[in-house]
PDB file of C-alpha atoms and ligand atoms in Angstrom:
ATOM      1  CA  MET A   1      13.008 -13.846   4.809  1.00 98.00           C
ATOM      2  CA  LEU A   2       9.442 -12.645   5.268  1.00 98.00           C
ATOM      3  CA  ALA A   3       8.224 -15.112   7.884  1.00 98.00           C
ATOM      4  CA  GLY A   4       5.503 -13.603  10.057  1.00 98.00           C
ATOM      5  CA  ARG A   5       5.025 -10.645   7.689  1.00 98.00           C
ATOM      6  CA  THR A   6       1.890  -9.627   5.842  1.00 98.00           C
ATOM      7  CA  ALA A   7       2.280  -8.300   2.296  1.00 99.00           C
ATOM      8  CA  LEU A   8      -0.147  -6.945  -0.273  1.00 99.00           C
ATOM      9  CA  VAL A   9       0.682  -6.898  -3.980  1.00 99.00           C
ATOM     10  CA  THR A  10      -1.594  -4.941  -6.314  1.00 99.00           C
ATOM     11  CA  GLY A  11      -2.409  -6.307  -9.769  1.00 98.00           C
ATOM     12  CA  ALA A  12      -0.977  -9.669  -8.753  1.00 98.00           C
ATOM     13  CA  GLY A  13      -3.129 -11.929 -10.935  1.00 98.00           C
ATOM     14  CA  ARG A  14      -0.471 -12.152 -13.645  1.00 98.00           C
ATOM     15  CA  GLY A  15       2.926 -10.935 -14.798  1.00 98.00           C
ATOM     16  CA  ILE A  16       5.415  -9.307 -12.469  1.00 98.00           C
ATOM     17  CA  GLY A  17       2.924  -8.944  -9.600  1.00 99.00           C
ATOM     18  CA  ARG A  18       2.076 -12.631  -9.651  1.00 98.00           C
ATOM     19  CA  GLU A  19       5.744 -13.608  -9.501  1.00 98.00           C
ATOM     20  CA  ILE A  20       6.404 -11.201  -6.620  1.00 99.00           C
ATOM     21  CA  ALA A  21       3.423 -12.644  -4.716  1.00 99.00           C
ATOM     22  CA  ALA A  22       4.751 -16.184  -5.275  1.00 99.00           C
ATOM     23  CA  ARG A  23       8.258 -15.218  -4.165  1.00 99.00           C
ATOM     24  CA  PHE A  24       7.022 -13.515  -1.010  1.00 99.00           C
ATOM     25  CA  ALA A  25       4.812 -16.507  -0.152  1.00 99.00           C
ATOM     26  CA  ARG A  26       7.778 -18.868  -0.553  1.00 98.00           C
ATOM     27  CA  GLU A  27       9.677 -16.634   1.877  1.00 98.00           C
ATOM     28  CA  GLY A  28       6.967 -17.148   4.501  1.00 98.00           C
ATOM     29  CA  ALA A  29       4.778 -14.058   4.150  1.00 99.00           C
ATOM     30  CA  THR A  30       1.008 -14.061   4.206  1.00 99.00           C
ATOM     31  CA  VAL A  31       0.353 -12.465   0.824  1.00 99.00           C
ATOM     32  CA  PHE A  32      -2.786 -10.636  -0.256  1.00 99.00           C
ATOM     33  CA  VAL A  33      -3.199 -10.953  -4.000  1.00 99.00           C
ATOM     34  CA  ASN A  34      -5.040  -7.940  -5.372  1.00 99.00           C
ATOM     35  CA  GLY A  35      -7.116  -8.056  -8.538  1.00 98.00           C
ATOM     36  CA  ARG A  36     -10.291  -6.446  -9.838  1.00 98.00           C
ATOM     37  CA  ASP A  37     -12.252  -9.528 -10.801  1.00 98.00           C
ATOM     38  CA  GLU A  38     -13.381 -11.762  -7.952  1.00 98.00           C
ATOM     39  CA  ALA A  39     -13.465 -15.087  -9.828  1.00 98.00           C
ATOM     40  CA  ARG A  40     -10.153 -14.499 -11.602  1.00 98.00           C
ATOM     41  CA  THR A  41      -8.413 -13.348  -8.436  1.00 98.00           C
ATOM     42  CA  GLN A  42      -9.697 -16.380  -6.544  1.00 98.00           C
ATOM     43  CA  ALA A  43      -8.433 -18.670  -9.307  1.00 98.00           C
ATOM     44  CA  ALA A  44      -5.019 -16.969  -9.236  1.00 98.00           C
ATOM     45  CA  VAL A  45      -4.830 -17.369  -5.461  1.00 98.00           C
ATOM     46  CA  GLU A  46      -5.685 -21.070  -5.653  1.00 98.00           C
ATOM     47  CA  ALA A  47      -3.040 -21.660  -8.318  1.00 98.00           C
ATOM     48  CA  LEU A  48      -0.431 -19.704  -6.336  1.00 98.00           C
ATOM     49  CA  CYS A  49      -1.208 -21.627  -3.129  1.00 98.00           C
ATOM     50  CA  ALA A  50      -0.795 -24.918  -4.985  1.00 98.00           C
ATOM     51  CA  GLU A  51       2.453 -23.771  -6.620  1.00 98.00           C
ATOM     52  CA  THR A  52       4.121 -22.349  -3.538  1.00 98.00           C
ATOM     53  CA  GLY A  53       2.477 -24.133  -0.600  1.00 98.00           C
ATOM     54  CA  GLY A  54       2.239 -20.651   0.923  1.00 98.00           C
ATOM     55  CA  ASP A  55      -0.478 -18.570   2.546  1.00 98.00           C
ATOM     56  CA  LEU A  56      -1.998 -16.388  -0.171  1.00 99.00           C
ATOM     57  CA  ARG A  57      -5.389 -14.708   0.052  1.00 98.00           C
ATOM     58  CA  PRO A  58      -7.530 -12.629  -2.304  1.00 98.00           C
ATOM     59  CA  ALA A  59      -7.974  -8.857  -1.914  1.00 98.00           C
ATOM     60  CA  VAL A  60     -10.479  -7.815  -4.567  1.00 98.00           C
ATOM     61  CA  PHE A  61     -10.642  -4.120  -5.423  1.00 98.00           C
ATOM     62  CA  ASP A  62      -9.927  -1.676  -8.226  1.00 98.00           C
ATOM     63  CA  VAL A  63      -6.907   0.408  -7.266  1.00 98.00           C
ATOM     64  CA  THR A  64      -8.352   3.479  -9.008  1.00 98.00           C
ATOM     65  CA  ASP A  65     -11.338   3.545  -6.602  1.00 98.00           C
ATOM     66  CA  ALA A  66     -10.125   5.322  -3.436  1.00 98.00           C
ATOM     67  CA  ALA A  67     -13.034   4.114  -1.272  1.00 98.00           C
ATOM     68  CA  ALA A  68     -12.609   0.517  -2.442  1.00 98.00           C
ATOM     69  CA  VAL A  69      -8.856   0.725  -1.785  1.00 98.00           C
ATOM     70  CA  GLN A  70      -9.457   1.819   1.788  1.00 98.00           C
ATOM     71  CA  LYS A  71     -12.049  -0.886   2.380  1.00 98.00           C
ATOM     72  CA  GLY A  72      -9.870  -3.558   0.767  1.00 98.00           C
ATOM     73  CA  LEU A  73      -6.735  -2.732   2.734  1.00 98.00           C
ATOM     74  CA  MET A  74      -8.592  -2.462   6.038  1.00 98.00           C
ATOM     75  CA  ALA A  75     -10.232  -5.850   5.416  1.00 98.00           C
ATOM     76  CA  ALA A  76      -6.863  -7.429   4.643  1.00 98.00           C
ATOM     77  CA  ARG A  77      -5.203  -5.896   7.698  1.00 98.00           C
ATOM     78  CA  LYS A  78      -8.049  -7.171   9.880  1.00 98.00           C
ATOM     79  CA  GLN A  79      -7.255 -10.765   8.915  1.00 98.00           C
ATOM     80  CA  THR A  80      -3.661 -10.829  10.184  1.00 98.00           C
ATOM     81  CA  GLY A  81      -3.619  -7.697  12.357  1.00 98.00           C
ATOM     82  CA  GLN A  82      -0.766  -6.102  10.404  1.00 98.00           C
ATOM     83  CA  LEU A  83       0.436  -4.857   7.030  1.00 98.00           C
ATOM     84  CA  ASP A  84       4.208  -4.901   6.686  1.00 98.00           C
ATOM     85  CA  VAL A  85       4.839  -4.791   2.951  1.00 98.00           C
ATOM     86  CA  LEU A  86       3.023  -3.122   0.086  1.00 99.00           C
ATOM     87  CA  VAL A  87       3.969  -3.565  -3.564  1.00 99.00           C
ATOM     88  CA  ASN A  88       2.307  -1.072  -5.905  1.00 98.00           C
ATOM     89  CA  ASN A  89       2.505  -3.148  -9.040  1.00 98.00           C
ATOM     90  CA  ALA A  90      -0.822  -2.598 -10.838  1.00 98.00           C
ATOM     91  CA  GLY A  91      -0.199  -0.479 -13.905  1.00 98.00           C
ATOM     92  CA  ILE A  92      -1.042   0.031 -17.554  1.00 98.00           C
ATOM     93  CA  MET A  93       1.041   1.013 -20.573  1.00 98.00           C
ATOM     94  CA  GLU A  94      -0.423   2.439 -23.760  1.00 97.00           C
ATOM     95  CA  GLY A  95       1.727   3.713 -26.577  1.00 95.00           C
ATOM     96  CA  ALA A  96       0.816   6.580 -28.934  1.00 97.00           C
ATOM     97  CA  MET A  97       2.760   9.336 -30.649  1.00 98.00           C
ATOM     98  CA  LEU A  98       1.891  12.711 -29.143  1.00 98.00           C
ATOM     99  CA  ALA A  99      -0.150  13.971 -32.097  1.00 98.00           C
ATOM    100  CA  MET A 100      -2.296  10.821 -31.995  1.00 97.00           C
ATOM    101  CA  SER A 101      -2.754  10.739 -28.208  1.00 98.00           C
ATOM    102  CA  SER A 102      -6.283  10.968 -26.830  1.00 98.00           C
ATOM    103  CA  ASP A 103      -7.396  12.732 -23.658  1.00 98.00           C
ATOM    104  CA  ASP A 104      -8.836   9.451 -22.434  1.00 98.00           C
ATOM    105  CA  MET A 105      -5.531   7.613 -22.860  1.00 98.00           C
ATOM    106  CA  LEU A 106      -3.716  10.270 -20.852  1.00 98.00           C
ATOM    107  CA  ARG A 107      -6.332  10.215 -18.083  1.00 98.00           C
ATOM    108  CA  ARG A 108      -6.432   6.408 -17.909  1.00 98.00           C
ATOM    109  CA  THR A 109      -2.653   6.249 -17.636  1.00 98.00           C
ATOM    110  CA  LEU A 110      -2.343   8.900 -14.927  1.00 98.00           C
ATOM    111  CA  ASN A 111      -5.353   7.520 -13.089  1.00 98.00           C
ATOM    112  CA  THR A 112      -4.029   3.951 -12.843  1.00 98.00           C
ATOM    113  CA  ASN A 113      -0.300   4.592 -12.561  1.00 98.00           C
ATOM    114  CA  VAL A 114      -0.248   7.750 -10.429  1.00 99.00           C
ATOM    115  CA  GLU A 115      -3.545   8.432  -8.633  1.00 98.00           C
ATOM    116  CA  ALA A 116      -4.142   4.803  -7.735  1.00 98.00           C
ATOM    117  CA  THR A 117      -0.590   4.415  -6.424  1.00 98.00           C
ATOM    118  CA  PHE A 118      -1.219   7.469  -4.249  1.00 98.00           C
ATOM    119  CA  PHE A 119      -4.519   6.031  -2.935  1.00 98.00           C
ATOM    120  CA  VAL A 120      -2.995   2.663  -2.037  1.00 98.00           C
ATOM    121  CA  VAL A 121       0.134   4.136  -0.438  1.00 98.00           C
ATOM    122  CA  ARG A 122      -1.937   6.579   1.596  1.00 98.00           C
ATOM    123  CA  THR A 123      -4.080   3.896   3.196  1.00 98.00           C
ATOM    124  CA  ALA A 124      -1.180   1.480   3.632  1.00 98.00           C
ATOM    125  CA  ALA A 125       0.974   4.149   5.305  1.00 98.00           C
ATOM    126  CA  ARG A 126      -1.842   4.996   7.723  1.00 98.00           C
ATOM    127  CA  LEU A 127      -1.948   1.336   8.759  1.00 98.00           C
ATOM    128  CA  MET A 128       1.855   0.951   8.920  1.00 98.00           C
ATOM    129  CA  MET A 129       2.214   4.085  11.062  1.00 97.00           C
ATOM    130  CA  ARG A 130       0.212   2.432  13.809  1.00 94.00           C
ATOM    131  CA  GLN A 131       2.504  -0.590  14.113  1.00 95.00           C
ATOM    132  CA  GLU A 132       5.825  -0.649  15.866  1.00 92.00           C
ATOM    133  CA  GLY A 133       7.850  -2.254  13.092  1.00 94.00           C
ATOM    134  CA  GLY A 134       6.864   0.279  10.432  1.00 97.00           C
ATOM    135  CA  GLY A 135       6.821  -1.175   6.936  1.00 98.00           C
ATOM    136  CA  SER A 136       8.247  -1.317   3.439  1.00 98.00           C
ATOM    137  CA  ILE A 137       6.604   0.067   0.316  1.00 99.00           C
ATOM    138  CA  VAL A 138       7.843  -0.897  -3.146  1.00 99.00           C
ATOM    139  CA  ASN A 139       6.552   1.001  -6.176  1.00 99.00           C
ATOM    140  CA  LEU A 140       6.854  -0.250  -9.743  1.00 98.00           C
ATOM    141  CA  ALA A 141       8.317   2.588 -11.788  1.00 98.00           C
ATOM    142  CA  SER A 142      10.022   1.943 -15.140  1.00 98.00           C
ATOM    143  CA  ILE A 143      13.182   2.730 -17.062  1.00 98.00           C
ATOM    144  CA  ILE A 144      10.858   4.780 -19.285  1.00 98.00           C
ATOM    145  CA  GLY A 145      10.099   7.074 -16.335  1.00 98.00           C
ATOM    146  CA  ARG A 146      13.824   7.759 -15.950  1.00 97.00           C
ATOM    147  CA  VAL A 147      14.948   8.254 -19.532  1.00 97.00           C
ATOM    148  CA  GLY A 148      11.788   8.460 -21.683  1.00 97.00           C
ATOM    149  CA  VAL A 149      11.117   6.830 -25.034  1.00 95.00           C
ATOM    150  CA  GLU A 150       9.313   8.121 -28.097  1.00 95.00           C
ATOM    151  CA  GLY A 151       5.665   7.056 -28.371  1.00 96.00           C
ATOM    152  CA  TYR A 152       5.178   6.657 -24.617  1.00 97.00           C
ATOM    153  CA  SER A 153       5.057  10.216 -23.232  1.00 98.00           C
ATOM    154  CA  ALA A 154       1.981   9.628 -21.045  1.00 98.00           C
ATOM    155  CA  TYR A 155       3.443   6.433 -19.597  1.00 98.00           C
ATOM    156  CA  ALA A 156       6.847   8.123 -19.078  1.00 98.00           C
ATOM    157  CA  ALA A 157       5.157  11.007 -17.256  1.00 98.00           C
ATOM    158  CA  SER A 158       3.235   8.584 -15.044  1.00 98.00           C
ATOM    159  CA  LYS A 159       6.311   6.578 -14.075  1.00 98.00           C
ATOM    160  CA  ALA A 160       8.403   9.719 -13.486  1.00 98.00           C
ATOM    161  CA  ALA A 161       5.607  10.773 -11.116  1.00 99.00           C
ATOM    162  CA  VAL A 162       5.924   7.444  -9.295  1.00 99.00           C
ATOM    163  CA  ILE A 163       9.652   8.129  -8.845  1.00 98.00           C
ATOM    164  CA  GLY A 164       8.964  11.619  -7.464  1.00 98.00           C
ATOM    165  CA  MET A 165       6.315  10.266  -5.116  1.00 98.00           C
ATOM    166  CA  THR A 166       8.709   7.545  -3.931  1.00 99.00           C
ATOM    167  CA  LYS A 167      11.447  10.045  -3.066  1.00 98.00           C
ATOM    168  CA  ALA A 168       9.092  12.458  -1.286  1.00 99.00           C
ATOM    169  CA  LEU A 169       7.373   9.740   0.727  1.00 98.00           C
ATOM    170  CA  ALA A 170      10.679   8.147   1.696  1.00 99.00           C
ATOM    171  CA  LYS A 171      11.563  11.394   3.466  1.00 98.00           C
ATOM    172  CA  GLU A 172       8.099  11.945   4.898  1.00 98.00           C
ATOM    173  CA  LEU A 173       7.639   8.433   6.277  1.00 98.00           C
ATOM    174  CA  ALA A 174      11.186   7.674   7.452  1.00 98.00           C
ATOM    175  CA  PRO A 175      10.464   8.910  11.016  1.00 98.00           C
ATOM    176  CA  GLN A 176       7.738   6.244  11.221  1.00 98.00           C
ATOM    177  CA  ASN A 177      10.204   3.589  10.034  1.00 98.00           C
ATOM    178  CA  ILE A 178       8.349   3.151   6.754  1.00 98.00           C
ATOM    179  CA  ARG A 179      10.748   2.697   3.840  1.00 98.00           C
ATOM    180  CA  VAL A 180       9.649   3.626   0.314  1.00 99.00           C
ATOM    181  CA  ASN A 181      11.626   2.489  -2.728  1.00 99.00           C
ATOM    182  CA  ALA A 182      10.975   1.916  -6.409  1.00 99.00           C
ATOM    183  CA  LEU A 183      11.977  -0.648  -8.986  1.00 98.00           C
ATOM    184  CA  ALA A 184      12.638   0.545 -12.535  1.00 98.00           C
ATOM    185  CA  PRO A 185      12.450  -2.528 -14.773  1.00 98.00           C
ATOM    186  CA  GLY A 186      13.592  -2.443 -18.375  1.00 98.00           C
ATOM    187  CA  PHE A 187      11.982  -4.879 -20.842  1.00 98.00           C
ATOM    188  CA  ILE A 188      10.270  -7.753 -19.026  1.00 98.00           C
ATOM    189  CA  GLU A 189       8.353 -10.534 -20.803  1.00 98.00           C
ATOM    190  CA  THR A 190       4.707 -10.198 -19.708  1.00 98.00           C
ATOM    191  CA  ASP A 191       1.294  -9.495 -21.268  1.00 97.00           C
ATOM    192  CA  LEU A 192       2.150  -5.787 -20.994  1.00 96.00           C
ATOM    193  CA  THR A 193       4.999  -6.128 -23.481  1.00 96.00           C
ATOM    194  CA  SER A 194       3.665  -9.019 -25.602  1.00 95.00           C
ATOM    195  CA  GLY A 195       2.420  -6.556 -28.251  1.00 94.00           C
ATOM    196  CA  ILE A 196       5.984  -5.385 -28.883  1.00 94.00           C
ATOM    197  CA  GLU A 197       6.861  -7.694 -31.773  1.00 94.00           C
ATOM    198  CA  GLY A 198       8.890  -7.993 -34.946  1.00 95.00           C
ATOM    199  CA  ASP A 199      11.270  -5.124 -35.740  1.00 95.00           C
ATOM    200  CA  GLN A 200      10.237  -3.141 -32.675  1.00 92.00           C
ATOM    201  CA  ARG A 201      11.082  -6.097 -30.426  1.00 95.00           C
ATOM    202  CA  ALA A 202      14.407  -6.674 -32.164  1.00 96.00           C
ATOM    203  CA  ARG A 203      15.288  -3.000 -31.660  1.00 95.00           C
ATOM    204  CA  VAL A 204      14.465  -3.192 -27.952  1.00 95.00           C
ATOM    205  CA  LEU A 205      16.427  -6.432 -27.465  1.00 96.00           C
ATOM    206  CA  ALA A 206      19.438  -4.914 -29.262  1.00 96.00           C
ATOM    207  CA  GLN A 207      19.512  -2.215 -26.567  1.00 96.00           C
ATOM    208  CA  ILE A 208      19.930  -4.742 -23.749  1.00 98.00           C
ATOM    209  CA  ARG A 209      23.590  -5.454 -23.080  1.00 97.00           C
ATOM    210  CA  MET A 210      22.796  -8.721 -21.278  1.00 98.00           C
ATOM    211  CA  GLY A 211      21.318  -9.874 -24.578  1.00 96.00           C
ATOM    212  CA  ARG A 212      17.929 -11.034 -23.319  1.00 97.00           C
ATOM    213  CA  ALA A 213      14.598  -9.744 -22.086  1.00 98.00           C
ATOM    214  CA  GLY A 214      13.979  -9.910 -18.355  1.00 98.00           C
ATOM    215  CA  THR A 215      11.557 -12.307 -16.704  1.00 98.00           C
ATOM    216  CA  PRO A 216       9.132 -11.603 -13.863  1.00 98.00           C
ATOM    217  CA  ALA A 217      11.484 -13.661 -11.644  1.00 98.00           C
ATOM    218  CA  ASP A 218      14.285 -11.193 -12.435  1.00 98.00           C
ATOM    219  CA  VAL A 219      12.100  -8.499 -10.845  1.00 99.00           C
ATOM    220  CA  ALA A 220      10.808 -10.586  -7.922  1.00 99.00           C
ATOM    221  CA  GLY A 221      14.310 -10.956  -6.410  1.00 98.00           C
ATOM    222  CA  PRO A 222      14.982  -7.215  -6.169  1.00 98.00           C
ATOM    223  CA  ALA A 223      11.408  -6.754  -4.869  1.00 99.00           C
ATOM    224  CA  LEU A 224      12.194  -9.232  -2.093  1.00 99.00           C
ATOM    225  CA  PHE A 225      15.382  -7.330  -1.265  1.00 99.00           C
ATOM    226  CA  LEU A 226      13.475  -4.045  -0.918  1.00 99.00           C
ATOM    227  CA  ALA A 227      10.592  -5.645   0.989  1.00 99.00           C
ATOM    228  CA  SER A 228      12.737  -7.504   3.503  1.00 98.00           C
ATOM    229  CA  ASP A 229      15.138  -6.497   6.265  1.00 98.00           C
ATOM    230  CA  LEU A 230      18.032  -7.056   3.835  1.00 98.00           C
ATOM    231  CA  SER A 231      17.414  -3.412   2.868  1.00 98.00           C
ATOM    232  CA  SER A 232      16.640  -2.131   6.380  1.00 98.00           C
ATOM    233  CA  TYR A 233      18.571   1.144   5.855  1.00 98.00           C
ATOM    234  CA  VAL A 234      17.639   1.683   2.198  1.00 98.00           C
ATOM    235  CA  THR A 235      14.913   4.180   1.363  1.00 99.00           C
ATOM    236  CA  GLY A 236      14.092   6.665  -1.397  1.00 99.00           C
ATOM    237  CA  GLN A 237      16.009   4.606  -3.972  1.00 98.00           C
ATOM    238  CA  VAL A 238      15.144   3.667  -7.529  1.00 98.00           C
ATOM    239  CA  LEU A 239      16.660   0.305  -8.383  1.00 98.00           C
ATOM    240  CA  GLY A 240      17.108  -0.398 -12.084  1.00 98.00           C
ATOM    241  CA  VAL A 241      16.314  -3.973 -13.186  1.00 98.00           C
ATOM    242  CA  ASP A 242      17.163  -3.792 -16.866  1.00 98.00           C
ATOM    243  CA  GLY A 243      20.131  -5.998 -17.827  1.00 98.00           C
ATOM    244  CA  ALA A 244      22.120  -2.884 -18.746  1.00 98.00           C
ATOM    245  CA  MET A 245      19.694  -1.372 -21.223  1.00 96.00           C
ATOM    246  CA  VAL A 246      21.295   1.257 -23.410  1.00 82.00           C
ATOM    247  CA  THR A 247      19.153   4.339 -23.171  1.00 71.00           C
TER     248      THR A 247
HETATM  249  P1  NAI B 301       0.617  -6.875 -16.733  1.00 69.50           P
HETATM  250  O1  NAI B 301      -0.252  -6.106 -17.660  1.00 69.50           O
HETATM  251  O2  NAI B 301       0.996  -8.270 -17.077  1.00 69.50           O
HETATM  252  O3  NAI B 301      -0.022  -6.883 -15.269  1.00 69.50           O
HETATM  253  C1  NAI B 301      -0.575  -5.731 -14.694  1.00 69.50           C
HETATM  254  C2  NAI B 301      -1.607  -6.165 -13.678  1.00 69.50           C
HETATM  255  O4  NAI B 301      -2.197  -4.989 -13.100  1.00 69.50           O
HETATM  256  C3  NAI B 301      -2.753  -6.972 -14.314  1.00 69.50           C
HETATM  257  O5  NAI B 301      -3.021  -8.090 -13.498  1.00 69.50           O
HETATM  258  C4  NAI B 301      -3.909  -5.984 -14.302  1.00 69.50           C
HETATM  259  O6  NAI B 301      -5.175  -6.609 -14.212  1.00 69.50           O
HETATM  260  C5  NAI B 301      -3.592  -5.188 -13.038  1.00 69.50           C
HETATM  261  N1  NAI B 301      -4.327  -3.915 -13.010  1.00 69.50           N
HETATM  262  C6  NAI B 301      -4.368  -2.953 -13.962  1.00 69.50           C
HETATM  263  N2  NAI B 301      -5.216  -1.973 -13.592  1.00 69.50           N
HETATM  264  C7  NAI B 301      -5.698  -2.324 -12.364  1.00 69.50           C
HETATM  265  C8  NAI B 301      -6.617  -1.725 -11.475  1.00 69.50           C
HETATM  266  N3  NAI B 301      -7.220  -0.559 -11.781  1.00 69.50           N
HETATM  267  N4  NAI B 301      -6.881  -2.348 -10.292  1.00 69.50           N
HETATM  268  C9  NAI B 301      -6.283  -3.522  -9.981  1.00 69.50           C
HETATM  269  N5  NAI B 301      -5.430  -4.148 -10.807  1.00 69.50           N
HETATM  270  C10 NAI B 301      -5.134  -3.553 -11.984  1.00 69.50           C
HETATM  271  O7  NAI B 301       1.919  -5.955 -16.522  1.00 69.50           O
HETATM  272  P2  NAI B 301       3.384  -6.279 -15.939  1.00 69.50           P
HETATM  273  O8  NAI B 301       4.328  -6.293 -17.056  1.00 69.50           O
HETATM  274  O9  NAI B 301       3.326  -7.412 -14.998  1.00 69.50           O
HETATM  275  O10 NAI B 301       3.660  -4.902 -15.149  1.00 69.50           O
HETATM  276  C11 NAI B 301       3.546  -4.741 -13.744  1.00 69.50           C
HETATM  277  C12 NAI B 301       4.085  -3.373 -13.385  1.00 69.50           C
HETATM  278  O11 NAI B 301       5.438  -3.256 -13.804  1.00 69.50           O
HETATM  279  C13 NAI B 301       3.344  -2.211 -14.050  1.00 69.50           C
HETATM  280  O12 NAI B 301       3.225  -1.139 -13.141  1.00 69.50           O
HETATM  281  C14 NAI B 301       4.248  -1.848 -15.205  1.00 69.50           C
HETATM  282  O13 NAI B 301       4.074  -0.503 -15.618  1.00 69.50           O
HETATM  283  C15 NAI B 301       5.610  -2.098 -14.602  1.00 69.50           C
HETATM  284  N6  NAI B 301       6.667  -2.321 -15.576  1.00 69.50           N
HETATM  285  C16 NAI B 301       6.614  -3.353 -16.463  1.00 69.50           C
HETATM  286  C17 NAI B 301       7.631  -3.530 -17.392  1.00 69.50           C
HETATM  287  C18 NAI B 301       7.625  -4.640 -18.404  1.00 69.50           C
HETATM  288  O14 NAI B 301       8.514  -4.650 -19.277  1.00 69.50           O
HETATM  289  N7  NAI B 301       6.692  -5.596 -18.359  1.00 69.50           N
HETATM  290  C19 NAI B 301       8.780  -2.607 -17.452  1.00 69.50           C
HETATM  291  C20 NAI B 301       8.731  -1.564 -16.457  1.00 69.50           C
HETATM  292  C21 NAI B 301       7.714  -1.438 -15.570  1.00 69.50           C
END
């Protein structure tokens, strides 16, 4: 479904990003796996190549560093001559009740989840505008950005911003045939959510009508749909991936 396409997935060393990279590679894309640490990203790429038999390559940069983002994306594009799909997956989640929230936590959250997404999209869109086929951009939002949850106001604000950015850019970039959509996962089993244990975990699971947490593979399928021509006339949408989470 992605044969001949070049994709870049940020924060793809583990979790949801890793699974999306694997899925895209299996569908024939050349996939750039972004991570901050050179050795760890290289190791992830080697493992993914062995697992999928696909063409995956490292793209080492910190998404919060605008200059590094530009350099990293240009270097990737140079290798295949195109950039067709971008998945803005890198993100952080820190919980704290409002009264206990630090300035640093707020800044870190907005910096990684909002500013960095903006930096990566900006460079990617500049590259996609120059190619005839346009491109597809998929942003990782969250159910928390749509409905909120106590103890995660900074994270909710950051993911609501991603949704706003997605809708605005869908309109702005449609004339260039660049589609921009978002995924809003519910509770997915990854390192990000591994700290949610005991009673808190039971409470979250009780809210999911499908009766189970999601897996990274549950998110990779919808990501493939939005990245590929299956969704050629879909833009500005926020697709929930939450097993009917009661909110
Ligand atoms: P994770 O913590 O397992 O993976 C996040 C990846 O992003 C890591 O590889 C990390 O190194 C990378 N990253 C963080 N900051 C970076 C930076 N400055 N530069 C480059 N890479 C960076 O998290 P998970 O669960 O795989 O989440 C992926 C995305 O999905 C995030 O945006 C998250 O907010 C979102 N999401 C996750 C949900 C879940 O239940 N796990 C639910 C809803 C949304």
